[in-house]
Coordinates of C-alpha atoms in Angstrom, one line a residue:
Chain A
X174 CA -32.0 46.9 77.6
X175 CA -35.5 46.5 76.9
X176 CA -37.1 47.4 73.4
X177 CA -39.4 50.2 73.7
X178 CA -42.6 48.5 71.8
X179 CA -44.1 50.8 69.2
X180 CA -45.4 49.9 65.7
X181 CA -42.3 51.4 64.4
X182 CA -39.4 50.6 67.2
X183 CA -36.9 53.5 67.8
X184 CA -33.7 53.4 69.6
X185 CA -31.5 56.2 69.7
X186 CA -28.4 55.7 71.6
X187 CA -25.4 58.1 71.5
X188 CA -22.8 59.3 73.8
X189 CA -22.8 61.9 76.4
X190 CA -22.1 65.0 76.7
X191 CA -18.8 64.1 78.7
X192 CA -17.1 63.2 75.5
X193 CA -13.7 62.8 76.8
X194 CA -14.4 59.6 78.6
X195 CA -17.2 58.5 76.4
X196 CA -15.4 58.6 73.1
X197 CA -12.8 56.5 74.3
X198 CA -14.6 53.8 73.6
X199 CA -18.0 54.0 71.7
X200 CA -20.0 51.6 72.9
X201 CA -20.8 54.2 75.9
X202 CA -24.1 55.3 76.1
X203 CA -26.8 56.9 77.2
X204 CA -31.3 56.0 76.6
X205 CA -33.8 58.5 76.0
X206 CA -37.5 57.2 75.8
X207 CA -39.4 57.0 73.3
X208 CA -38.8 59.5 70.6
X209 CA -40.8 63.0 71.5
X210 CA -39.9 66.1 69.5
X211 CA -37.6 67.5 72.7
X212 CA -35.8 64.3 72.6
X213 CA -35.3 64.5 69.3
X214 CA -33.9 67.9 68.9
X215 CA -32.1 67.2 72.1
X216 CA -30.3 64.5 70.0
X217 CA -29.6 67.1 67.3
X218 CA -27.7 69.7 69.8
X219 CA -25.7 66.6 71.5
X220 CA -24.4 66.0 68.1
X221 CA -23.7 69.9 67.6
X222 CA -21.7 70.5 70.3
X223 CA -19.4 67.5 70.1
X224 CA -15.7 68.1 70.2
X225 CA -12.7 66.3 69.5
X226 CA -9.3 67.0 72.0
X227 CA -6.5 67.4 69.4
X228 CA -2.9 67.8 69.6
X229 CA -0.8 68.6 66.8
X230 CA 2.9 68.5 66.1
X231 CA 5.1 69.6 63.3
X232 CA 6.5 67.5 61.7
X233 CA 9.9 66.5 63.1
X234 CA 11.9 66.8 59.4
X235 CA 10.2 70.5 58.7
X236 CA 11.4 72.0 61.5
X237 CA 13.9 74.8 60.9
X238 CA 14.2 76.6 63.8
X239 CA 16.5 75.6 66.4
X240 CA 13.8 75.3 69.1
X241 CA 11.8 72.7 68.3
X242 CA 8.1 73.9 68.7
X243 CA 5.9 72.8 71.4
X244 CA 2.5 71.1 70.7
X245 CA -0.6 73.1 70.1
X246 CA -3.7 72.2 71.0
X247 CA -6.9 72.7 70.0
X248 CA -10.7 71.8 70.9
X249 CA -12.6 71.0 67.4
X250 CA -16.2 70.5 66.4
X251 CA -16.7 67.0 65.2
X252 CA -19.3 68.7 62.2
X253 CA -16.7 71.3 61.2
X254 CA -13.7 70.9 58.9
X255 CA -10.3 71.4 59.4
X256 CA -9.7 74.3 57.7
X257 CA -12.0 76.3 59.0
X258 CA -10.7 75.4 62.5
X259 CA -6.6 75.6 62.0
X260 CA -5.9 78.5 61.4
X261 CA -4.4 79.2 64.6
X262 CA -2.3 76.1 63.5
X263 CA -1.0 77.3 60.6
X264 CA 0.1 80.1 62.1
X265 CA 1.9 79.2 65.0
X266 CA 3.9 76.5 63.0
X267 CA 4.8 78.2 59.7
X268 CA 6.9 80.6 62.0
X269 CA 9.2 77.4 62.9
X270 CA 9.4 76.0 59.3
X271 CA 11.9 77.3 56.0
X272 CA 11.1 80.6 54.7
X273 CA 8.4 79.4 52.2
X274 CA 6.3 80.9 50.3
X275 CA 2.0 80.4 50.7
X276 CA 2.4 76.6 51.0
X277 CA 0.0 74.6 52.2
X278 CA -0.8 73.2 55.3
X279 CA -1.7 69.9 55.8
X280 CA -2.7 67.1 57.9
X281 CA -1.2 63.8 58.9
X282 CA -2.5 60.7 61.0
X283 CA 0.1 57.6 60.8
X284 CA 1.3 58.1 57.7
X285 CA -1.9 58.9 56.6
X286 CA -2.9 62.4 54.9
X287 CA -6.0 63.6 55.9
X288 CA -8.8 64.9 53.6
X289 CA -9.8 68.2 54.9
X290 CA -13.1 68.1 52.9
X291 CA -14.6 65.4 55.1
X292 CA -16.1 66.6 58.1
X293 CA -13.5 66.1 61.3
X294 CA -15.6 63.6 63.4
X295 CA -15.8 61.5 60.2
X296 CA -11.8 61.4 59.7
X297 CA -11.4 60.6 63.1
X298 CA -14.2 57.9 63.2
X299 CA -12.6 56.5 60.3
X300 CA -9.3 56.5 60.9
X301 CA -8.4 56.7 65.0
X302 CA -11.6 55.9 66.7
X303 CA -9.7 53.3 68.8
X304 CA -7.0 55.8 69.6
X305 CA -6.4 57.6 73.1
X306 CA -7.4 61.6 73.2
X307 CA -6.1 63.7 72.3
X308 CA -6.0 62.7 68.9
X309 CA -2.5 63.4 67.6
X310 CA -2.0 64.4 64.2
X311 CA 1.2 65.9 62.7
X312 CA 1.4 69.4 60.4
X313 CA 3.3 69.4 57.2
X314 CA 4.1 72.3 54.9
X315 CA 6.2 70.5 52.2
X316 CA 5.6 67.3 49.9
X317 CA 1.8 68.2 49.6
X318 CA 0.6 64.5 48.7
X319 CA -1.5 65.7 45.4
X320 CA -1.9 61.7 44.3
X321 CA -4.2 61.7 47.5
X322 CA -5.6 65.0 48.8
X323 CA -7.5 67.9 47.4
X324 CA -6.0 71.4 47.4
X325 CA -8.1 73.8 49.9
X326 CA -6.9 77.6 48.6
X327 CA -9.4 79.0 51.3
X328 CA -12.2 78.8 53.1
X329 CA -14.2 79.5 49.7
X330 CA -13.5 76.5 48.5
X331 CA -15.0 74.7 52.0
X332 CA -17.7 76.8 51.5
X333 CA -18.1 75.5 48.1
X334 CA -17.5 72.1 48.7
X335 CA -19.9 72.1 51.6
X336 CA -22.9 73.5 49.8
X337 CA -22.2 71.4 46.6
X338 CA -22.4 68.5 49.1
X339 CA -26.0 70.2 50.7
X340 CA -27.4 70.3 46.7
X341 CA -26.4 67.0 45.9
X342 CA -28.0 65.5 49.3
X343 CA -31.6 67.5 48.8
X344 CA -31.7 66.5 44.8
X345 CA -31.5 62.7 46.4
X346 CA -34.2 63.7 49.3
X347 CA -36.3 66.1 47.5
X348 CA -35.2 66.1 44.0
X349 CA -33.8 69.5 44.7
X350 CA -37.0 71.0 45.4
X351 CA -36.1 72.8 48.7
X352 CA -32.7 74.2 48.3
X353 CA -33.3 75.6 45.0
X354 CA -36.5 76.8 46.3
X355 CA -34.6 78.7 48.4
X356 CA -32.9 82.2 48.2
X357 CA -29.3 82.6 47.9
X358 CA -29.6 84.3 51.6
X359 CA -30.8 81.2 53.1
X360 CA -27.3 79.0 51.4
X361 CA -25.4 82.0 53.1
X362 CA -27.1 81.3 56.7
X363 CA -26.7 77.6 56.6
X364 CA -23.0 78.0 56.2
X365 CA -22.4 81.0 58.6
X366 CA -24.0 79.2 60.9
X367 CA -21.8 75.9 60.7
X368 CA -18.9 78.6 60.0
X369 CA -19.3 80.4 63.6
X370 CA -20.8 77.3 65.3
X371 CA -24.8 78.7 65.6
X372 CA -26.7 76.0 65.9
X373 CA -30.1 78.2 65.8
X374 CA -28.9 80.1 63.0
X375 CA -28.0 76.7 61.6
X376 CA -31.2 74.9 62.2
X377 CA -33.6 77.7 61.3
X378 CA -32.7 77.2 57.6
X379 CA -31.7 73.4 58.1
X380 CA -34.6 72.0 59.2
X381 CA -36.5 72.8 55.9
X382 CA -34.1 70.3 54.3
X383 CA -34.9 68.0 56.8
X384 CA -39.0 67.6 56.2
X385 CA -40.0 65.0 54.6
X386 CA -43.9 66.7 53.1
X387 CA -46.6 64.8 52.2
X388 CA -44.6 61.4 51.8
X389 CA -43.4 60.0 55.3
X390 CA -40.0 59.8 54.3
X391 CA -37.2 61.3 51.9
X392 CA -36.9 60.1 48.0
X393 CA -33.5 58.8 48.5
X394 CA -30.8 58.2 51.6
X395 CA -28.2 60.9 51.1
X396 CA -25.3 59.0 52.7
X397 CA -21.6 57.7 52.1
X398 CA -19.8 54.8 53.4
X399 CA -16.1 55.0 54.3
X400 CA -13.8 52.5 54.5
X401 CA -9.5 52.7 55.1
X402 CA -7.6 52.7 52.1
X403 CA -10.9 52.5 49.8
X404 CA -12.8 54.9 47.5
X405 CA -16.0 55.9 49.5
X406 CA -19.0 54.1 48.8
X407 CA -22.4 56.5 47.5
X408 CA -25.4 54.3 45.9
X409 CA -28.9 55.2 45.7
X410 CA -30.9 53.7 48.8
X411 CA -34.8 54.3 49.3
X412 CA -35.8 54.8 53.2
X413 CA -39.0 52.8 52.8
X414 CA -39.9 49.4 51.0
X415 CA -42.5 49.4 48.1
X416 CA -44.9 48.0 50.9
X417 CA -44.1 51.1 53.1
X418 CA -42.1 49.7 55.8
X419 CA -38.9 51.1 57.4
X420 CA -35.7 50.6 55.8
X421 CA -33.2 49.8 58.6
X422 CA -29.3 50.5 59.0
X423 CA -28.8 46.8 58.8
X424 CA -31.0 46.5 55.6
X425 CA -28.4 49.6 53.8
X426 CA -24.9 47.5 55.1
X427 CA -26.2 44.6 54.7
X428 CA -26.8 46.2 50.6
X429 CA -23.9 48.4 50.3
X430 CA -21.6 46.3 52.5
X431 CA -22.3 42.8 52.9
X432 CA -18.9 41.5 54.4
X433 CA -19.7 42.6 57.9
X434 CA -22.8 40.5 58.0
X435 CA -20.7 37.8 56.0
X436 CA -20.0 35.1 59.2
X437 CA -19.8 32.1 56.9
X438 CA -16.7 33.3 55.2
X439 CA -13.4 32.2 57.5
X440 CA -12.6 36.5 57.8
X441 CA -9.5 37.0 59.1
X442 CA -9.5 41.1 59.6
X443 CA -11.6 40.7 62.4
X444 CA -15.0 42.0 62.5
X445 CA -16.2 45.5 61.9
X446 CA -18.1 48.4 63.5
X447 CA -20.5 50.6 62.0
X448 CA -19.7 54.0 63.6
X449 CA -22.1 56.9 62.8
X450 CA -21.2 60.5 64.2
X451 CA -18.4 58.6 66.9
X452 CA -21.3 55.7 68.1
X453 CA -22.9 52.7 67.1
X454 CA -26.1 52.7 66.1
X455 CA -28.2 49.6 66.8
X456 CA -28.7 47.7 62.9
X457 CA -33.1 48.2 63.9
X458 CA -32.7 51.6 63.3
X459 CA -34.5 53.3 60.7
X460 CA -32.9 54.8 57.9
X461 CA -35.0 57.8 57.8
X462 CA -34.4 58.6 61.5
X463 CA -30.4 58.6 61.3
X464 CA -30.7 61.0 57.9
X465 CA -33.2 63.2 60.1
X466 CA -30.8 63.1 63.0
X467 CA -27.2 62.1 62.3
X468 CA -26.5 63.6 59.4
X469 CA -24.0 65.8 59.7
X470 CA -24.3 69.5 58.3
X471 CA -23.7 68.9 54.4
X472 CA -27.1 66.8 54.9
X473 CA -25.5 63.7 54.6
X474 CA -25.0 60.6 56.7
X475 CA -21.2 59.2 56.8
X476 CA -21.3 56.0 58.1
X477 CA -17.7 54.5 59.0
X478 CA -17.0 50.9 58.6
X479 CA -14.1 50.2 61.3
X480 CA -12.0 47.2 62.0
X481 CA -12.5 46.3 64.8
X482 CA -9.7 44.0 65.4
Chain B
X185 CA -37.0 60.9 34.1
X186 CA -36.9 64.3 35.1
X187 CA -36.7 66.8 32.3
X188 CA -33.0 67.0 31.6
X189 CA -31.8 64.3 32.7
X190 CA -30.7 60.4 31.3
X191 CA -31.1 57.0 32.8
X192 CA -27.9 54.6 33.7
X193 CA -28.7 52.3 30.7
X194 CA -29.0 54.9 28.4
X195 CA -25.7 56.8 29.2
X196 CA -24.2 52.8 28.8
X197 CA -26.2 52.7 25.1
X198 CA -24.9 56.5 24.3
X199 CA -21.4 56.1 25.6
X200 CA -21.0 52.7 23.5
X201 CA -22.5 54.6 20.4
X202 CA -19.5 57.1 21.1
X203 CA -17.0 54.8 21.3
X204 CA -18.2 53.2 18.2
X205 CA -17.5 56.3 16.4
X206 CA -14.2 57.2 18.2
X207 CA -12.9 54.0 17.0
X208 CA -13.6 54.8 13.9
X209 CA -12.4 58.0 13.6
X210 CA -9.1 56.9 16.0
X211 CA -10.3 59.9 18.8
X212 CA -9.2 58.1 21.7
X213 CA -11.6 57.6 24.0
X214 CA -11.9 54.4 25.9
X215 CA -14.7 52.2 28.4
X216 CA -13.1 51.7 31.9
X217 CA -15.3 49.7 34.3
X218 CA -14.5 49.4 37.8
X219 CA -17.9 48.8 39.6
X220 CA -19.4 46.5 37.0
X221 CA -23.1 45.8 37.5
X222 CA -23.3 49.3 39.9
X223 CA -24.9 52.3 38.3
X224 CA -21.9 54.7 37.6
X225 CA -19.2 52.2 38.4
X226 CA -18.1 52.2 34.8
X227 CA -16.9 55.7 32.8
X228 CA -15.6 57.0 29.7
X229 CA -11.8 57.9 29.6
X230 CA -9.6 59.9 27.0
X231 CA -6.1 60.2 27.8
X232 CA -2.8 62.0 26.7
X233 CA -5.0 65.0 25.2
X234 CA -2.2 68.0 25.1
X235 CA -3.1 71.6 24.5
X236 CA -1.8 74.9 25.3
X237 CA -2.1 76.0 29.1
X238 CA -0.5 78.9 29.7
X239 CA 1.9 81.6 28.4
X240 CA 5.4 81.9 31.3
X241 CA 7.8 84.5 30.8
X242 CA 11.0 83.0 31.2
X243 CA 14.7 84.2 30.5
X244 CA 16.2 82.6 27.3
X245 CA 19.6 82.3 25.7
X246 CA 18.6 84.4 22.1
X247 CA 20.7 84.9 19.2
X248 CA 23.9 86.1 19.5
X249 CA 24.9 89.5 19.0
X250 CA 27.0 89.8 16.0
X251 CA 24.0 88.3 14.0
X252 CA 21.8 90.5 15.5
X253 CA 20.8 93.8 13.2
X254 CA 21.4 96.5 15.7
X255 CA 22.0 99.6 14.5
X256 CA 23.1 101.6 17.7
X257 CA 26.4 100.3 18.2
X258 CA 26.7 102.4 21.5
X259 CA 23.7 100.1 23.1
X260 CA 25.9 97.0 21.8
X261 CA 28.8 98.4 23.5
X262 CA 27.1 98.9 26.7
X263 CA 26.3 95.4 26.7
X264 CA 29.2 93.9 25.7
X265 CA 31.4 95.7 28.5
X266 CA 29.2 94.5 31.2
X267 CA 28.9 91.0 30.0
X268 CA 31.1 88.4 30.8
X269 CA 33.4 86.7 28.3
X270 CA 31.8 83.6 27.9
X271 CA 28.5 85.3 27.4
X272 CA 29.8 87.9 24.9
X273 CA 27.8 86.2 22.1
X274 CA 24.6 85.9 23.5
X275 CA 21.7 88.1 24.9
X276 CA 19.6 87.2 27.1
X277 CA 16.1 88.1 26.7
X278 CA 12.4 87.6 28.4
X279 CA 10.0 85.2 25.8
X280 CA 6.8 83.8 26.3
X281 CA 6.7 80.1 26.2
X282 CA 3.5 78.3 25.8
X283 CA 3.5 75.7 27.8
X284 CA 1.7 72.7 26.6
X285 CA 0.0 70.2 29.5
X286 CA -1.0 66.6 29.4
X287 CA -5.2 66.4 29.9
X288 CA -6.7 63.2 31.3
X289 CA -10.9 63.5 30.5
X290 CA -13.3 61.0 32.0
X291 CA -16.9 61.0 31.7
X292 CA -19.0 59.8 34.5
X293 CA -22.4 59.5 35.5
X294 CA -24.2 60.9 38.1
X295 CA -26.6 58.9 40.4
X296 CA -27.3 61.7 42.2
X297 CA -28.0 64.0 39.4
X298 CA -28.9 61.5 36.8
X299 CA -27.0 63.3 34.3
X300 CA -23.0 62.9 33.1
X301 CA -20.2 64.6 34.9
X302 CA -17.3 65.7 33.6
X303 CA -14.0 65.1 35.5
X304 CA -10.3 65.6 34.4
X305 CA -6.6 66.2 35.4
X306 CA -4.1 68.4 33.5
X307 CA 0.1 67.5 33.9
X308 CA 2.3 69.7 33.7
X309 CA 5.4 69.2 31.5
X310 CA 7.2 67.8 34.4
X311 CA 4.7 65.5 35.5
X312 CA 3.2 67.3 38.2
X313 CA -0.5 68.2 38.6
X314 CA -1.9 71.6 37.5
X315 CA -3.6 73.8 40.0
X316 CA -7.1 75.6 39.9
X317 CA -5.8 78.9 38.5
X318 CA -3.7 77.2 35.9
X319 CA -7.0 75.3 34.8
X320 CA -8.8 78.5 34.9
X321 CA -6.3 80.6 32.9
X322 CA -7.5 77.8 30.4
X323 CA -10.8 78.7 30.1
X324 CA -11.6 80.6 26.7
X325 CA -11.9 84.0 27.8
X326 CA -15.1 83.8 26.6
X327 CA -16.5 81.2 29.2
X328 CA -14.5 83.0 32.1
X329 CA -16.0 86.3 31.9
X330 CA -19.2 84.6 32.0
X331 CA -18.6 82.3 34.7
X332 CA -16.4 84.0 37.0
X333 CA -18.9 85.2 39.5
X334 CA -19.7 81.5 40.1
X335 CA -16.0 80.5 39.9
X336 CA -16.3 78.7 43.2
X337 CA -19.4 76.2 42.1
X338 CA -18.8 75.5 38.3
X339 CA -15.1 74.4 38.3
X340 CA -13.6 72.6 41.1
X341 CA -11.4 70.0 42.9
X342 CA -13.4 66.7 43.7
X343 CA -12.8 63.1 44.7
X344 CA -13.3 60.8 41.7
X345 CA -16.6 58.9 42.7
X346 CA -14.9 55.8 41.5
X347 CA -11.3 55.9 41.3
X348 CA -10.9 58.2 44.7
X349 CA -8.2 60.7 43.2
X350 CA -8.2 63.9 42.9
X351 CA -9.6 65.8 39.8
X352 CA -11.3 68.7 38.3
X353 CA -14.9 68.7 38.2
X354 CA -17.6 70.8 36.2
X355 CA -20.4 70.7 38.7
X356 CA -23.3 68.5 37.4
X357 CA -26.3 70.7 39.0
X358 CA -27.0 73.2 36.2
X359 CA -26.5 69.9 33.5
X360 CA -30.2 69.0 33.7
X361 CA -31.5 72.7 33.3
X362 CA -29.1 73.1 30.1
X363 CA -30.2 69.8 29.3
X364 CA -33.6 69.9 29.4
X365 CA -34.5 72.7 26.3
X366 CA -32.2 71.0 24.1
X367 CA -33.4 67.6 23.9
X368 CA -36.8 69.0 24.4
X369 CA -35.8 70.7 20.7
X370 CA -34.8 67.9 19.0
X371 CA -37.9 65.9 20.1
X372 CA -40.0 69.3 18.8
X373 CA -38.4 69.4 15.7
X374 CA -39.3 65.8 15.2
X375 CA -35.2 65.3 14.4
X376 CA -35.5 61.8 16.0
X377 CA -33.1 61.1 19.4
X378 CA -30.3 62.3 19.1
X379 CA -27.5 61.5 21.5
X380 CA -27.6 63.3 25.0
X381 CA -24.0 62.5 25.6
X382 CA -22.5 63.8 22.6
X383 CA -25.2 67.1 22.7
X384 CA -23.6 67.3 26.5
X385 CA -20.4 66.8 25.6
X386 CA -20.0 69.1 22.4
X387 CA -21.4 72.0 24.8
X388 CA -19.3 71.8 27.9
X389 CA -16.3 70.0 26.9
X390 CA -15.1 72.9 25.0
X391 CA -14.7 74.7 28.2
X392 CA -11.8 73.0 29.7
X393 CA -10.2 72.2 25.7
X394 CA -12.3 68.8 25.0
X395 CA -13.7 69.4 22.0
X396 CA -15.6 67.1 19.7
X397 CA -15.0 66.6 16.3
X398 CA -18.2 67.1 14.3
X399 CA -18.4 64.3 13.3
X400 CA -19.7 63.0 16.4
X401 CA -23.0 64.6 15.6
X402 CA -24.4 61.9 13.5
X403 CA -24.1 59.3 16.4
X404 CA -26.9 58.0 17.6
X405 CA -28.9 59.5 15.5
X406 CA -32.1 58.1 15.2
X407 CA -35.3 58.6 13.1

């Protein structure tokens, strides 16, 4: 595949709209030209509308009913969260459970609990992005694992926890500048719009986040790096050099994780991927480009470091 | 720096002033680092603080009934014939018991915000973790009034940035803009620097039941 030759070389690479062949495995993809404004927003709804297949079970020990429930699935947004998405779930299990009292639903992937306040395209990019679709997850209503997962007691706290996460990523871009500039109205549309799936409404308010004014890029990187079984990684990470030059995705793992680059060591867990909103990015691509682009919704870029082995 | 706000080396310089001063005064609190060399990789922990939580109305055994004072025989009567035998001694009655829970503090600092974070857990008697509402029913009355309408983005359930559990957070992006008037008075007043940390702490800790000894205000002081 030939490098398109500009003075600042851009790739952008994901997968297609026909996600449930393309996830499968995420090295599928598909060119656009050189960046134009269309393409770029194009890039922006592909994102949008991706969905992730899942089925989910209840867990085999909770089940109190003589029948044993059938699966339920669902269609979910990769940028949404999961409990703004399962409620549907919750209802149709709690029915087959003990007679308990408001407990709360959670998640489970192989033994592992699932953190509904990361976005769901990041949980599964993290945890099953090998793994055939649907994407099978089990429901629990009992042992809430409080060592490991935050409480959700509604979608107010998703809300909250999704604008905290906006703030925090335009005080690293703009130092704050633009969300607090903003009216109270405008926090409301941003989340009503990821909340009922409008990408217009969304984007109108969204895209005043994403300028970068009179400098050519943003102040710092708002981005965290996941890895299994570790605390995720957040440092502060300027877009451009002090000479001005593009700050790559190689140049930010090769910083914040240096192990995948690291082919003198003997590394026996295989080598890793660098998945970004369920694809690879090439390492050439700039910084400033992915934070304008494949961010998800709260503003930041979650980049998921995956065994590949 | 931004009005408000503190570098890395200087929340290192004012946390190890504090500890200076808790050491001497035997408060407890203690340097953890976990990401050494990384800007916010290392934080300030004080354990095993209890304090009262909240008031539960349970039913209790009380004293029994021949040592009570009770002038209305007939009400004792009426108890005793529709008590059982065992329990013809005894009353039992509804009492409010405080209930006192284990808090875990730890002071962090905030890349992002370049200002300290407060995070902390609460236990209850049996070991297991307080909720939200218990933590709020905490809150001096004072504070909750106050800070009720923004419930959902001053006090809440976050990931440590370090350790990966869950705590309690008080949300660091009003800290600079609380910040910023107070430091700018002591530098007005010519009163030499005074310690960010502990001007920080003294005002928020309080809060969620961390409070400072006053002591803590010479520390770092400076002219």
């Amino acid at each position: 595949m030939a490098m398109e030759s500009e003075s600042a070389p851009r790739w952008f690479l994901f997968a297609g709209r026909n996600f449930s062949n393309r996830y499968k495995n995420c090295s599928d993809w598909r060119r656009f030209g050189p960046n134009t404004m269309a393409d770029d927003r194009e890039v922006l709804r592909e994102l949008w509308d991706g969905r992730l297949p899942i089925k989910f079970n209840l867990a085999a020990d909770e089940v109190a009913s003589m029948e044993h429930p059938e699966p339920c699935y669902l269609l979910v947004p990769r940028q949404s969260y999961f409990p703004l998405v399962a409620d549907k779930v919750q209802r149709y299990f709690l029915k087959y459970t003990a007679n308990s009292q408001g407990e709360e639903m959670w998640l489970e992937y192989e033994g592992q609990p699932l953190k509904w306040h990361y976005p769901i395209g990041v949980l599964f990019d993290l945890h099953a992005s090998s793994t055939m679709l649907p994407w099978s997850l089990v429901v629990h209503f009992q042992k809430f694992p409080e060592d490991e997962l935050l409480h959700c007691p509604g979608k107010d706290a998703v809300e909250s926890h999704f604008m905290s996460s906006v703030k925090e990523a335009d005080t690293l871009k703009h130092r704050g500048q633009v969300i607090n500039g903003m009216q109270k109205k405008d926090h409301k549309q941003l989340w009503m719009g990821l909340q009922n799936d409008k990408f217009d409404q969304f984007w109108a308010i969204n895209r005043r986040l994403m300028e970068h004014g009179e400098e050519n890029c943003f102040k710092h990187l708002p981005f965290r790096l996941y890895q299994a079984d570790k605390p995720c990684i957040q440092r502060l990470f300027r877009p451009i050099t002090e000479e001005g030059e593009q700050r790559l995705l190689g140049d930010l793992v090769r910083e914040v994780a240096p192990q995948v680059f690291n082919t003198e060591v003997e590394d026996t867990s295989g080598s890793w991927k660098v998945v970004i909103q369920g694809v690879e990015p090439p390492m050439e691509t700039p910084v400033q480009w992915l934070s304008e682009h494949f961010s998800y919704p709260d503003n930041f870029l979650h980049i998921c470091l995956v065994n590949s082995r | 720096m931004a009005a408000g706000t503190l570098t890395w080396c200087r929340f290192k310089d004012e946390a190890s002033q504090l500890l200076r001063h808790s050491e001497r005064i035997k408060d407890g609190w203690e340097w953890t680092e976990v990401e050494v060399d990384q800007a916010g990789g290392s934080f300030l922990v004080k354990k095993d603080v209890v304090r009262p939580t909240s008031e539960r109305v349970c039913v209790k055994h009380c004293v029994p009934l021949e040592d009570r004072e009770d002038e209305d025989d007939t009400d004792v009567l009426d108890v005793e014939d529709s008590m059982e035998e065992a329990d013809i001694n005894t009353v039992q009655c509804e009492v409010k018991e405080t209930q006192y829970y284990r808090y875990q503090y730890h002071v962090l600092y905030s890349t992002s915000y370049c200002v300290p974070v407060l995070y902390f857990i609460a236990s209850r008697p049996d070991g297991s973790q307080a909720s939200l509402d218990e933590v709020w029913s905490s809150v001096p009355a004072s504070f909750q009034s106050r800070l009720q309408d923004d419930r959902w983005t001053f006090l809440t359930q976050q990931e440590h940035p370090v350790l990966g559990c869950p705590m309690f957070q008080l949300h660091p992006c009003h800290t600079a803009t609380m910040m910023q008037p107070l430091m700018q008075e002591t530098q007005d007043k010519e009163m030499g620097r005074c310690s960010y940390l502990v001007s920080w702490l003294s005002t928020v800790g309080p809060v969620v039941g961390l409070n400072l000894p006053l002591s803590y205000a010479q520390v770092g002081h400076v002219t």
